[in-house]
XYZ file of N, CA and C in Angstrom:
801
model
N 12.657 48.146 153.127
C 13.148 48.293 151.760
C 13.474 46.930 151.176
N 13.121 46.768 149.909
C 13.408 45.532 149.190
C 14.341 45.861 148.040
N 15.238 44.950 147.720
C 16.194 45.167 146.638
C 16.133 44.014 145.654
N 16.266 44.338 144.360
C 16.303 43.299 143.322
C 17.715 42.767 143.106
N 18.672 43.215 143.893
C 20.047 42.721 143.764
C 20.105 41.251 144.133
N 20.959 40.517 143.462
C 21.154 39.098 143.733
C 22.626 38.879 144.082
N 22.948 38.803 145.380
C 24.348 38.697 145.810
C 25.083 37.494 145.224
N 24.334 36.415 144.887
C 25.036 35.243 144.365
C 25.631 35.512 142.982
N 25.185 36.604 142.336
C 25.777 36.973 141.054
C 27.027 37.810 141.325
N 28.045 37.202 141.823
C 29.276 37.898 142.189
C 29.986 38.380 140.926
N 30.304 39.675 140.896
C 30.950 40.256 139.725
C 32.466 40.182 139.789
N 33.015 39.534 140.831
C 34.467 39.427 140.954
C 35.006 38.485 139.879
N 35.970 38.943 139.059
C 36.498 38.055 138.016
C 37.226 36.862 138.621
N 37.168 35.703 137.981
C 37.830 34.510 138.522
C 39.344 34.599 138.364
N 40.025 33.814 139.165
C 41.485 33.718 139.056
C 41.822 32.794 137.888
N 42.642 33.300 136.968
C 42.978 32.528 135.772
C 43.909 31.374 136.154
N 43.531 30.159 135.782
C 44.325 28.970 136.054
C 45.016 28.504 134.768
N 46.161 27.888 134.871
C 46.844 27.393 133.663
C 46.056 26.272 133.004
N 46.102 26.247 131.683
C 45.406 25.233 130.896
C 46.436 24.413 130.132
N 46.430 23.117 130.379
C 47.375 22.220 129.716
C 46.674 21.504 128.567
N 47.271 21.555 127.390
C 46.708 20.936 126.197
C 47.671 19.857 125.701
N 47.147 18.666 125.415
C 47.972 17.600 124.879
C 47.148 16.814 123.863
N 47.802 15.988 123.087
C 47.141 15.201 122.050
C 47.635 13.774 122.110
N 46.758 12.860 121.725
C 47.145 11.452 121.670
C 46.433 10.801 120.491
N 47.061 9.824 119.907
C 46.492 9.140 118.760
C 45.480 8.108 119.234
N 44.308 8.134 118.617
C 43.254 7.195 118.989
C 42.813 6.397 117.771
N 42.282 5.241 118.041
C 41.769 4.400 116.951
C 40.513 5.029 116.358
N 40.250 4.729 115.082
C 39.073 5.269 114.412
C 37.805 4.739 115.091
N 36.876 5.664 115.318
C 35.602 5.298 115.929
C 34.464 5.663 114.978
N 33.501 4.802 114.893
C 32.351 5.047 114.030
C 31.547 6.229 114.572
N 31.198 7.160 113.686
C 30.463 8.339 114.092
C 29.004 7.980 114.398
N 28.487 8.602 115.419
C 27.110 8.351 115.837
C 26.329 9.656 115.731
N 25.207 9.628 115.035
C 24.340 10.792 114.891
C 23.190 10.664 115.877
N 23.086 11.630 116.789
C 22.070 11.589 117.832
C 21.146 12.791 117.721
N 19.933 12.615 118.197
C 18.982 13.715 118.277
C 19.076 14.334 119.662
N 19.210 15.644 119.708
C 19.292 16.343 120.983
C 18.157 17.357 121.055
N 17.301 17.198 122.048
C 16.192 18.120 122.242
C 16.602 19.174 123.258
N 16.437 20.425 122.887
C 16.778 21.509 123.802
C 15.824 22.669 123.584
N 15.708 23.509 124.603
C 14.851 24.681 124.537
C 15.733 25.928 124.560
N 15.891 26.600 123.408
C 16.754 27.779 123.377
C 16.181 28.896 124.245
N 17.066 29.641 124.875
C 16.680 30.800 125.659
C 17.427 32.008 125.141
N 16.741 33.137 125.075
C 17.323 34.359 124.550
C 17.336 35.428 125.629
N 18.398 36.203 125.626
C 18.514 37.305 126.573
C 17.922 38.542 125.928
N 16.991 39.205 126.624
C 16.361 40.416 126.128
C 16.848 41.596 126.951
N 17.410 42.570 126.275
C 17.847 43.775 126.975
C 16.652 44.667 127.260
N 16.767 45.464 128.308
C 15.687 46.387 128.649
C 15.533 47.453 127.596
N 14.280 47.817 127.320
C 14.007 48.845 126.331
C 14.102 50.234 126.926
N 14.181 51.203 126.059
C 14.265 52.600 126.506
C 12.920 53.274 126.310
N 12.562 54.113 127.266
C 11.331 54.873 127.159
C 10.072 54.050 127.294
N 10.123 52.923 127.979
C 8.950 52.053 128.096
C 8.378 52.043 129.507
N 8.924 52.867 130.409
C 8.505 52.822 131.800
C 7.136 53.463 131.974
N 6.245 52.783 132.680
C 4.936 53.332 133.016
C 4.895 53.627 134.505
N 3.953 54.450 134.894
C 3.845 54.817 136.293
C 3.233 53.675 137.097
N 3.810 53.420 138.248
C 3.308 52.380 139.138
C 2.725 53.049 140.369
N 1.501 52.687 140.696
C 0.811 53.318 141.809
C 1.504 52.990 143.127
N 1.868 54.055 143.873
C 2.469 53.885 145.194
C 3.906 53.436 145.174
N 4.585 53.510 144.006
C 5.938 52.971 143.904
C 6.988 54.032 144.197
N 7.972 53.644 144.997
C 9.173 54.435 145.184
C 10.350 53.532 144.872
N 10.940 53.734 143.692
C 12.029 52.887 143.216
C 13.291 53.721 143.083
N 14.387 53.204 143.632
C 15.671 53.895 143.602
C 16.649 53.050 142.784
N 17.027 53.498 141.563
C 18.005 52.733 140.765
C 19.352 52.679 141.471
N 19.986 51.487 141.424
C 21.289 51.292 142.050
C 22.232 50.560 141.097
N 22.289 51.040 139.867
C 23.169 50.405 138.886
C 22.576 49.122 138.346
N 23.054 47.971 138.839
C 22.576 46.671 138.360
C 21.315 46.206 139.075
N 20.817 46.963 140.027
C 19.629 46.566 140.771
C 18.775 47.794 141.059
N 17.601 47.522 141.617
C 16.664 48.582 141.991
C 16.247 48.354 143.431
N 16.211 49.426 144.217
C 15.749 49.334 145.606
C 14.310 49.839 145.677
N 13.425 49.013 146.216
C 12.009 49.322 146.302
C 11.638 49.597 147.752
N 10.861 50.644 147.951
C 10.436 51.037 149.289
C 8.966 50.694 149.452
N 8.647 49.885 150.451
C 7.249 49.525 150.711
C 6.481 50.775 151.128
N 5.269 51.001 150.590
C 4.518 52.221 150.904
C 3.984 52.265 152.332
N 3.969 51.124 153.032
C 3.456 51.080 154.401
C 4.294 50.103 155.205
N 4.361 50.282 156.520
C 5.136 49.345 157.353
C 4.587 47.924 157.242
N 5.487 46.941 157.278
C 5.116 45.535 157.159
C 5.816 44.762 158.263
N 5.060 43.885 158.931
C 5.644 43.025 159.968
C 6.067 41.704 159.342
N 7.327 41.345 159.543
C 7.863 40.100 158.987
C 8.330 39.232 160.145
N 7.678 38.092 160.390
C 8.085 37.220 161.495
C 9.451 36.595 161.228
N 10.117 36.197 162.278
C 11.442 35.610 162.148
C 11.444 34.104 162.133
N 10.352 33.485 161.696
C 10.269 32.023 161.684
C 10.510 31.440 160.295
N 11.088 32.216 159.373
C 11.439 31.769 158.032
C 10.221 31.506 157.148
N 9.074 32.050 157.522
C 7.882 31.888 156.699
C 7.833 32.989 155.643
N 7.179 32.688 154.527
C 7.104 33.644 153.419
C 6.094 34.744 153.723
N 6.419 35.953 153.319
C 5.551 37.110 153.511
C 5.442 37.856 152.191
N 4.220 38.198 151.804
C 4.016 38.956 150.576
C 3.943 40.453 150.916
N 4.838 41.222 150.299
C 4.916 42.658 150.540
C 4.560 43.371 149.239
N 3.523 44.181 149.266
C 3.134 44.928 148.070
C 3.949 46.216 147.989
N 4.623 46.385 146.866
C 5.428 47.595 146.681
C 4.840 48.508 145.615
N 4.007 47.974 144.715
C 3.445 48.818 143.664
C 2.375 48.065 142.903
N 1.555 48.830 142.179
C 0.594 48.283 141.232
C 0.897 48.903 139.877
N 1.060 48.053 138.869
C 1.401 48.526 137.529
C 0.467 47.889 136.514
N -0.077 48.695 135.627
C -0.942 48.177 134.569
C -0.121 48.054 133.286
N -0.105 46.843 132.714
C 0.652 46.568 131.501
C -0.299 46.221 130.359
N -0.026 46.764 129.188
C -0.816 46.419 128.003
C -0.420 45.035 127.520
N -1.408 44.224 127.162
C -1.167 42.845 126.742
C -1.834 42.582 125.401
N -1.177 41.778 124.580
C -1.742 41.311 123.315
C -2.036 39.825 123.476
N -3.324 39.453 123.451
C -3.733 38.068 123.680
C -3.836 37.322 122.351
N -3.341 36.086 122.353
C -3.423 35.226 121.178
C -3.775 33.811 121.619
N -4.279 33.014 120.655
C -4.483 31.586 120.874
C -3.273 30.865 120.314
N -2.676 29.968 121.099
C -1.467 29.284 120.659
C -1.589 27.785 120.915
N -1.070 27.010 119.965
C -1.088 25.550 120.095
C 0.272 24.989 119.719
N 0.781 24.101 120.556
C 1.998 23.328 120.265
C 1.622 21.864 120.470
N 0.908 21.262 119.513
C 0.338 19.914 119.722
C 1.376 18.824 119.942
N 2.616 19.048 119.531
C 3.650 18.043 119.787
C 3.868 17.869 121.281
N 3.674 18.942 122.055
C 3.852 18.893 123.500
C 2.533 18.681 124.229
N 1.484 19.450 123.836
C 0.171 19.354 124.481
C -0.906 19.552 123.416
N -1.844 18.608 123.260
C -2.877 18.723 122.232
C -4.030 19.641 122.651
N -3.720 20.855 123.073
C -4.723 21.828 123.487
C -4.322 23.195 122.947
N -5.274 24.142 123.013
C -5.029 25.518 122.576
C -5.000 26.409 123.810
N -3.905 27.147 123.983
C -3.713 28.003 125.148
C -4.042 29.454 124.810
N -4.507 30.168 125.830
C -4.680 31.617 125.750
C -3.402 32.253 126.286
N -2.646 32.938 125.432
C -1.334 33.475 125.793
C -1.353 34.990 125.678
N -0.769 35.646 126.673
C -0.653 37.100 126.673
C 0.804 37.484 126.470
N 1.063 38.356 125.522
C 2.398 38.908 125.309
C 2.444 40.308 125.918
N 3.460 40.540 126.753
C 3.581 41.815 127.438
C 5.016 42.317 127.369
N 5.198 43.594 127.700
C 6.516 44.180 127.924
C 6.553 44.689 129.354
N 7.645 44.447 130.029
C 7.783 44.880 131.414
C 8.007 46.388 131.454
N 6.914 47.140 131.519
C 6.989 48.597 131.547
C 7.081 49.139 132.970
N 7.239 48.266 133.954
C 7.405 48.722 135.331
C 8.774 49.376 135.501
N 8.953 50.073 136.598
C 10.205 50.782 136.865
C 11.247 49.881 137.515
N 11.048 48.574 137.435
C 11.971 47.633 138.062
C 11.898 46.302 137.312
N 12.927 45.478 137.378
C 12.871 44.151 136.749
C 11.978 43.214 137.545
N 11.493 42.181 136.879
C 10.711 41.143 137.545
C 11.652 39.992 137.878
N 11.713 39.646 139.149
C 12.623 38.598 139.589
C 12.023 37.217 139.344
N 12.836 36.182 139.243
C 12.304 34.826 139.055
C 11.405 34.428 140.217
N 10.301 33.762 139.897
C 9.380 33.321 140.946
C 8.040 32.918 140.375
N 7.091 32.685 141.268
C 5.756 32.249 140.880
C 4.848 33.459 140.664
N 3.985 33.366 139.637
C 3.028 34.418 139.309
C 1.629 33.834 139.414
N 0.755 34.479 140.189
C -0.643 34.064 140.287
C -1.428 34.688 139.141
N -2.240 33.875 138.455
C -2.986 34.324 137.284
C -4.482 34.303 137.584
N -5.168 35.362 137.168
C -6.603 35.492 137.398
C -7.291 35.900 136.104
N -8.528 35.447 135.955
C -9.420 35.918 134.900
C -10.680 36.450 135.561
N -11.653 36.812 134.743
C -12.881 37.350 135.306
C -13.584 36.384 136.236
N -13.383 35.080 136.007
C -14.016 34.063 136.841
C -13.258 33.793 138.132
N -12.044 34.381 138.269
C -11.278 34.178 139.487
C -9.912 33.578 139.201
N -9.319 32.970 140.230
C -7.976 32.398 140.144
C -7.979 31.190 139.206
N -6.997 31.152 138.258
C -6.954 30.046 137.303
C -5.676 29.230 137.406
N -4.658 29.743 138.080
C -3.441 28.941 138.183
C -2.228 29.779 138.531
N -1.094 29.095 138.554
C 0.177 29.718 138.923
C 1.235 29.317 137.897
N 2.064 30.279 137.505
C 3.078 30.054 136.476
C 4.433 30.518 136.973
N 5.474 29.775 136.603
C 6.844 30.169 136.931
C 7.327 31.195 135.922
N 7.935 32.253 136.415
C 8.431 33.331 135.566
C 9.929 33.478 135.758
N 10.660 33.529 134.641
C 12.102 33.766 134.699
C 12.366 35.253 134.913
N 13.620 35.601 135.110
C 13.990 37.003 135.288
C 13.621 37.810 134.041
N 12.905 38.922 134.226
C 12.488 39.786 133.124
C 13.067 41.170 133.370
N 13.958 41.603 132.496
C 14.571 42.915 132.647
C 13.548 44.014 132.405
N 13.844 45.198 132.897
C 12.960 46.338 132.689
C 12.870 46.649 131.195
N 11.660 46.682 130.669
C 11.439 46.927 129.248
C 11.499 45.698 128.373
N 11.793 44.533 128.940
C 11.927 43.307 128.144
C 10.566 42.631 127.946
N 10.380 41.872 126.860
C 9.114 41.167 126.629
C 9.044 39.877 127.441
N 7.820 39.453 127.748
C 7.598 38.159 128.388
C 6.174 37.710 128.087
N 5.863 36.474 128.457
C 4.549 35.895 128.149
C 3.959 35.241 129.386
N 2.626 35.252 129.444
C 1.868 34.574 130.491
C 0.786 33.734 129.830
N 0.470 32.591 130.416
C -0.522 31.681 129.859
C -1.765 31.675 130.740
N -2.918 31.939 130.123
C -4.177 32.042 130.858
C -5.115 30.880 130.525
N -4.613 29.665 130.672
C -5.460 28.481 130.571
C -5.769 28.064 129.140
N -6.633 27.052 129.022
C -7.016 26.473 127.730
C -8.484 26.743 127.476
N -8.910 26.505 126.235
C -10.305 26.716 125.855
C -10.791 25.500 125.080
N -11.877 24.886 125.548
C -12.422 23.705 124.883
C -13.108 24.048 123.579
N -13.367 25.335 123.330
C -13.998 25.731 122.070
C -13.051 25.675 120.892
N -11.755 25.596 121.151
C -10.753 25.457 120.098
C -9.998 24.157 120.339
N -9.940 23.311 119.334
C -9.332 21.999 119.503
C -8.296 21.751 118.417
N -7.267 20.995 118.783
C -6.183 20.706 117.860
C -5.779 19.245 118.014
N -5.378 18.640 116.897
C -4.951 17.243 116.898
C -3.738 17.115 115.989
N -2.783 16.288 116.389
C -1.568 16.041 115.598
C -1.479 14.556 115.293
N -1.388 14.222 113.987
C -1.361 12.828 113.553
C -0.048 12.549 112.835
N 0.571 11.432 113.172
C 1.799 11.012 112.497
C 1.424 10.350 111.180
N 1.869 10.948 110.065
C 1.591 10.401 108.742
C 2.698 9.440 108.314
N 3.948 9.821 108.554
C 5.065 8.968 108.134
C 6.298 9.294 108.968
N 7.011 8.269 109.356
C 8.334 8.373 109.960
C 9.136 7.203 109.408
N 9.915 7.471 108.351
C 10.544 6.377 107.610
C 12.008 6.691 107.319
N 12.771 5.637 106.998
C 14.180 5.745 106.653
C 14.435 4.992 105.358
N 15.263 5.594 104.461
C 15.631 4.947 103.210
C 17.042 5.372 102.826
N 17.678 4.573 101.968
C 19.027 4.887 101.486
C 18.921 5.469 100.083
N 19.746 6.519 99.824
C 19.710 7.200 98.543
C 21.130 7.287 97.985
N 21.215 7.700 96.716
C 22.506 7.837 96.064
C 22.860 6.610 95.247
N 23.807 6.803 94.324
C 24.202 5.717 93.443
C 24.789 4.545 94.220
N 25.552 4.852 95.240
C 26.182 3.801 96.044
C 25.528 3.685 97.433
N 24.331 4.173 97.526
C 23.590 4.113 98.790
C 24.411 4.721 99.944
N 25.105 5.826 99.624
C 25.983 6.432 100.625
C 25.295 7.501 101.460
N 23.988 7.705 101.235
C 23.213 8.686 101.997
C 21.954 8.029 102.534
N 21.673 8.240 103.769
C 20.429 7.749 104.361
C 19.518 8.932 104.649
N 18.271 8.785 104.256
C 17.291 9.852 104.424
C 16.227 9.428 105.428
N 15.979 10.303 106.399
C 14.899 10.115 107.372
C 13.795 11.102 107.018
N 12.619 10.576 106.741
C 11.499 11.432 106.337
C 10.417 11.422 107.405
N 9.933 12.623 107.735
C 8.912 12.782 108.767
C 7.768 13.612 108.199
N 6.539 13.140 108.395
C 5.364 13.856 107.909
C 4.271 13.804 108.979
N 3.667 14.965 109.229
C 2.623 15.080 110.262
C 1.468 15.913 109.706
N 0.294 15.677 110.251
C -0.892 16.435 109.853
C -1.596 16.970 111.087
N -1.942 18.255 111.047
C -2.638 18.908 112.155
C -4.079 19.210 111.751
N -4.984 19.064 112.694
C -6.388 19.396 112.479
C -6.819 20.394 113.534
N -7.344 21.539 113.072
C -7.825 22.594 113.964
C -9.329 22.727 113.821
N -10.031 22.823 114.953
C -11.484 22.988 114.971
C -11.839 24.216 115.789
N -12.712 25.058 115.225
C -13.231 26.219 115.955
C -14.696 25.966 116.291
N -14.968 25.643 117.551
C -16.334 25.391 118.008
C -16.945 26.619 118.664
N -16.249 27.724 118.614
C -16.742 28.958 119.214
C -17.703 29.665 118.266
N -18.429 30.650 118.804
C -19.445 31.334 118.011
C -18.875 32.483 117.190
N -17.587 32.801 117.346
C -16.976 33.899 116.609
C -15.691 33.411 115.943
N -15.253 34.107 114.897
C -14.012 33.704 114.237
C -12.819 33.900 115.159
N -11.816 33.025 115.001
C -10.620 33.090 115.836
C -9.386 32.848 114.973
N -8.229 33.283 115.488
C -6.939 33.012 114.841
C -6.053 32.261 115.815
N -5.507 31.145 115.372
C -4.690 30.287 116.221
C -3.263 30.251 115.660
N -2.285 30.427 116.529
C -0.876 30.247 116.162
C -0.480 28.807 116.477
N -0.170 28.046 115.448
C 0.201 26.638 115.608
C 1.691 26.477 115.302
N 2.424 25.833 116.208
C 3.867 25.685 116.051
C 4.283 24.230 116.193
N 5.353 23.876 115.502
C 5.947 22.560 115.640
C 7.446 22.687 115.417
N 8.172 21.640 115.826
C 9.631 21.680 115.796
C 10.178 21.242 114.460
N 11.153 22.004 113.967
C 11.882 21.682 112.741
C 13.342 21.484 113.118
N 13.938 20.313 112.824
C 15.307 20.040 113.271
C 16.315 21.050 112.719
N 17.307 21.361 113.533
C 18.408 22.240 113.140
C 19.694 21.419 113.181
N 20.372 21.308 112.051
C 21.601 20.515 111.987
C 22.794 21.355 112.410
N 23.671 20.743 113.202
C 24.913 21.385 113.619
C 26.118 20.810 112.870
N 25.872 19.948 111.884
C 26.936 19.299 111.112
C 26.796 19.677 109.639
N 27.923 19.931 108.981
C 27.900 20.345 107.575
C 27.401 19.236 106.656
N 27.669 17.980 107.003
C 27.269 16.885 106.116
C 25.917 16.284 106.479
N 25.187 16.912 107.377
C 23.814 16.505 107.707
C 22.887 17.633 107.293
N 22.020 17.366 106.322
C 21.147 18.383 105.754
C 19.699 18.141 106.160
N 18.984 19.237 106.444
C 17.565 19.178 106.794
C 16.811 20.111 105.856
N 15.691 19.647 105.294
C 14.923 20.463 104.355
C 13.443 20.122 104.469
N 12.605 21.119 104.201
C 11.159 20.922 104.199
C 10.726 20.233 102.909
N 9.678 19.425 103.000
C 9.101 18.774 101.835
C 8.058 19.697 101.203
N 7.819 19.572 99.878
C 6.889 20.478 99.188
C 5.448 20.379 99.658
N 5.051 19.252 100.248
C 3.653 19.144 100.686
C 3.360 19.904 101.978
N 4.381 20.524 102.560
C 4.155 21.334 103.753
C 3.237 22.496 103.416
N 2.211 22.702 104.226
C 1.245 23.774 103.993
C 1.938 25.126 103.999
N 1.645 25.949 102.999
C 2.280 27.262 102.875
C 1.739 28.221 103.938
N 2.423 29.355 104.059
C 1.972 30.392 104.980
C 2.649 30.354 106.334
N 3.677 29.546 106.495
C 4.356 29.421 107.786
C 5.521 30.405 107.856
N 5.962 30.666 109.086
C 7.216 31.376 109.319
C 8.155 30.400 110.016
N 9.421 30.448 109.644
C 10.391 29.488 110.165
C 11.524 30.230 110.851
N 11.719 29.943 112.140
C 12.860 30.471 112.876
C 14.007 29.474 112.694
N 14.903 29.791 111.779
C 15.948 28.837 111.417
C 16.885 28.529 112.578
N 17.126 29.498 113.455
C 18.040 29.255 114.578
C 17.405 28.383 115.651
N 16.125 28.615 115.934
C 15.438 27.858 116.972
C 14.794 26.589 116.441
N 14.557 26.527 115.130
C 13.908 25.358 114.558
C 12.433 25.278 114.884
N 11.713 26.397 114.794
C 10.285 26.419 115.087
C 9.541 26.935 113.860
N 8.606 26.135 113.344
C 7.733 26.542 112.245
C 6.371 26.920 112.830
N 5.834 28.079 112.407
C 4.593 28.597 112.980
C 3.645 29.032 111.872
N 2.392 28.608 111.994
C 1.313 29.042 111.113
C 0.330 29.897 111.903
N -0.186 30.955 111.295
C -1.288 31.722 111.859
C -2.536 31.363 111.063
N -3.417 30.598 111.704
C -4.570 30.010 111.014
C -5.846 30.735 111.437
N -6.539 31.321 110.466
C -7.817 31.977 110.733
C -8.940 30.969 110.531
N -9.817 30.884 111.534
C -10.908 29.915 111.517
C -12.236 30.628 111.687
N -13.175 30.354 110.783
C -14.532 30.868 110.927
C -15.282 30.032 111.966
N -16.399 30.517 112.493
C -17.164 29.717 113.460
C -17.560 28.367 112.872
N -17.238 27.292 113.591
C -17.564 25.949 113.134
C -16.632 25.401 112.069
N -15.577 26.121 111.704
C -14.691 25.674 110.625
C -13.636 24.701 111.139
N -13.282 23.748 110.281
C -12.215 22.801 110.551
C -11.193 22.898 109.428
N -9.894 22.977 109.801
C -8.832 23.068 108.803
C -7.730 22.075 109.130
N -7.082 21.588 108.080
C -5.947 20.677 108.249
C -4.694 21.319 107.654
N -3.559 21.065 108.293
C -2.267 21.550 107.830
C -1.296 20.378 107.781
N -0.422 20.391 106.791
C 0.583 19.341 106.640
C 1.966 19.909 106.916
N 2.784 19.093 107.569
C 4.148 19.484 107.918
C 5.050 18.292 107.648
N 5.969 18.447 106.683
C 6.841 17.328 106.302
C 8.254 17.849 106.047
N 9.238 17.063 106.460
C 10.638 17.419 106.241
C 11.474 16.145 106.210
N 12.707 16.276 105.746
C 13.602 15.121 105.716
C 14.969 15.522 106.239
N 15.702 14.519 106.718
C 17.066 14.676 107.214
C 17.955 13.729 106.431
N 18.976 14.270 105.754
C 19.924 13.467 104.993
C 21.254 13.408 105.748
N 21.754 12.197 105.936
C 23.019 11.990 106.654
C 23.837 10.920 105.932
N 25.174 10.981 106.009
C 26.007 9.931 105.393
C 25.692 8.561 105.986
N 25.753 7.539 105.161
C 25.476 6.181 105.624
C 26.516 5.690 106.614
N 27.668 6.349 106.656
C 28.715 5.945 107.595
C 28.356 6.295 109.037
N 27.331 7.111 109.218
C 26.921 7.499 110.561
C 26.043 6.410 111.181
N 26.252 6.166 112.444
C 25.346 5.307 113.209
C 24.163 6.165 113.643
N 22.956 5.787 113.235
C 21.788 6.641 113.448
C 20.712 5.968 114.291
N 21.117 5.112 115.195
C 20.132 4.420 116.034
C 19.360 5.406 116.904
N 19.985 6.531 117.255
C 19.330 7.475 118.161
C 18.309 8.373 117.530
N 18.115 8.313 116.198
C 17.137 9.169 115.532
C 15.751 8.555 115.548
């Protein structure tokens, strides 16, 4: 029997310790504005009514975990070597898309969006990926709750190409007393479809998110229309339809306004 329980996730509440708070007067320090790159992560709750049948699966719910029974006896050596135990086969429906994030990698990926319709959560670990031509690679997968969405990447395609060019990265002072400094960023993307059939590519790039009231971020008017913007994550995405042999360009421009009193060497 295998269990998805993780003992290191101890549910015992911690012992409350006293917290001492004090204050002291400090000399004025010049404020520094820094850029912080981070990858937001979202918790997805399991969906209801999404379970599909898994061939040969015997799963026993145990509250926060699931106990899985192997359909056949398995010999596991005691030398600490890894053993793969098959507990079930589950077929999941996938929606495939072409995706490009040229700021990170100047290629177009084949991405599958799925929902975990199995009768158990998927634990963190490595996933082997195959296509019709055979094994294509291995991907790390985070914990996926039962019914929660997740994505898998099935390699790149040379028939779709993307390029990102820096048009402008400049700084200037604005305002009557030059009390505001503006950082302007402009980029241009080029998409090429060398395939024999029309394709749609999802192209994404990062849009800064300000955590300060006196630091403003806004898109410039020359930004190509048709995008969706996730304001919390700071991701702008275009869905670009390309005919066979077609080449398209997209513009992405924005500015950041900050008080001149800020030290902005880190931007």
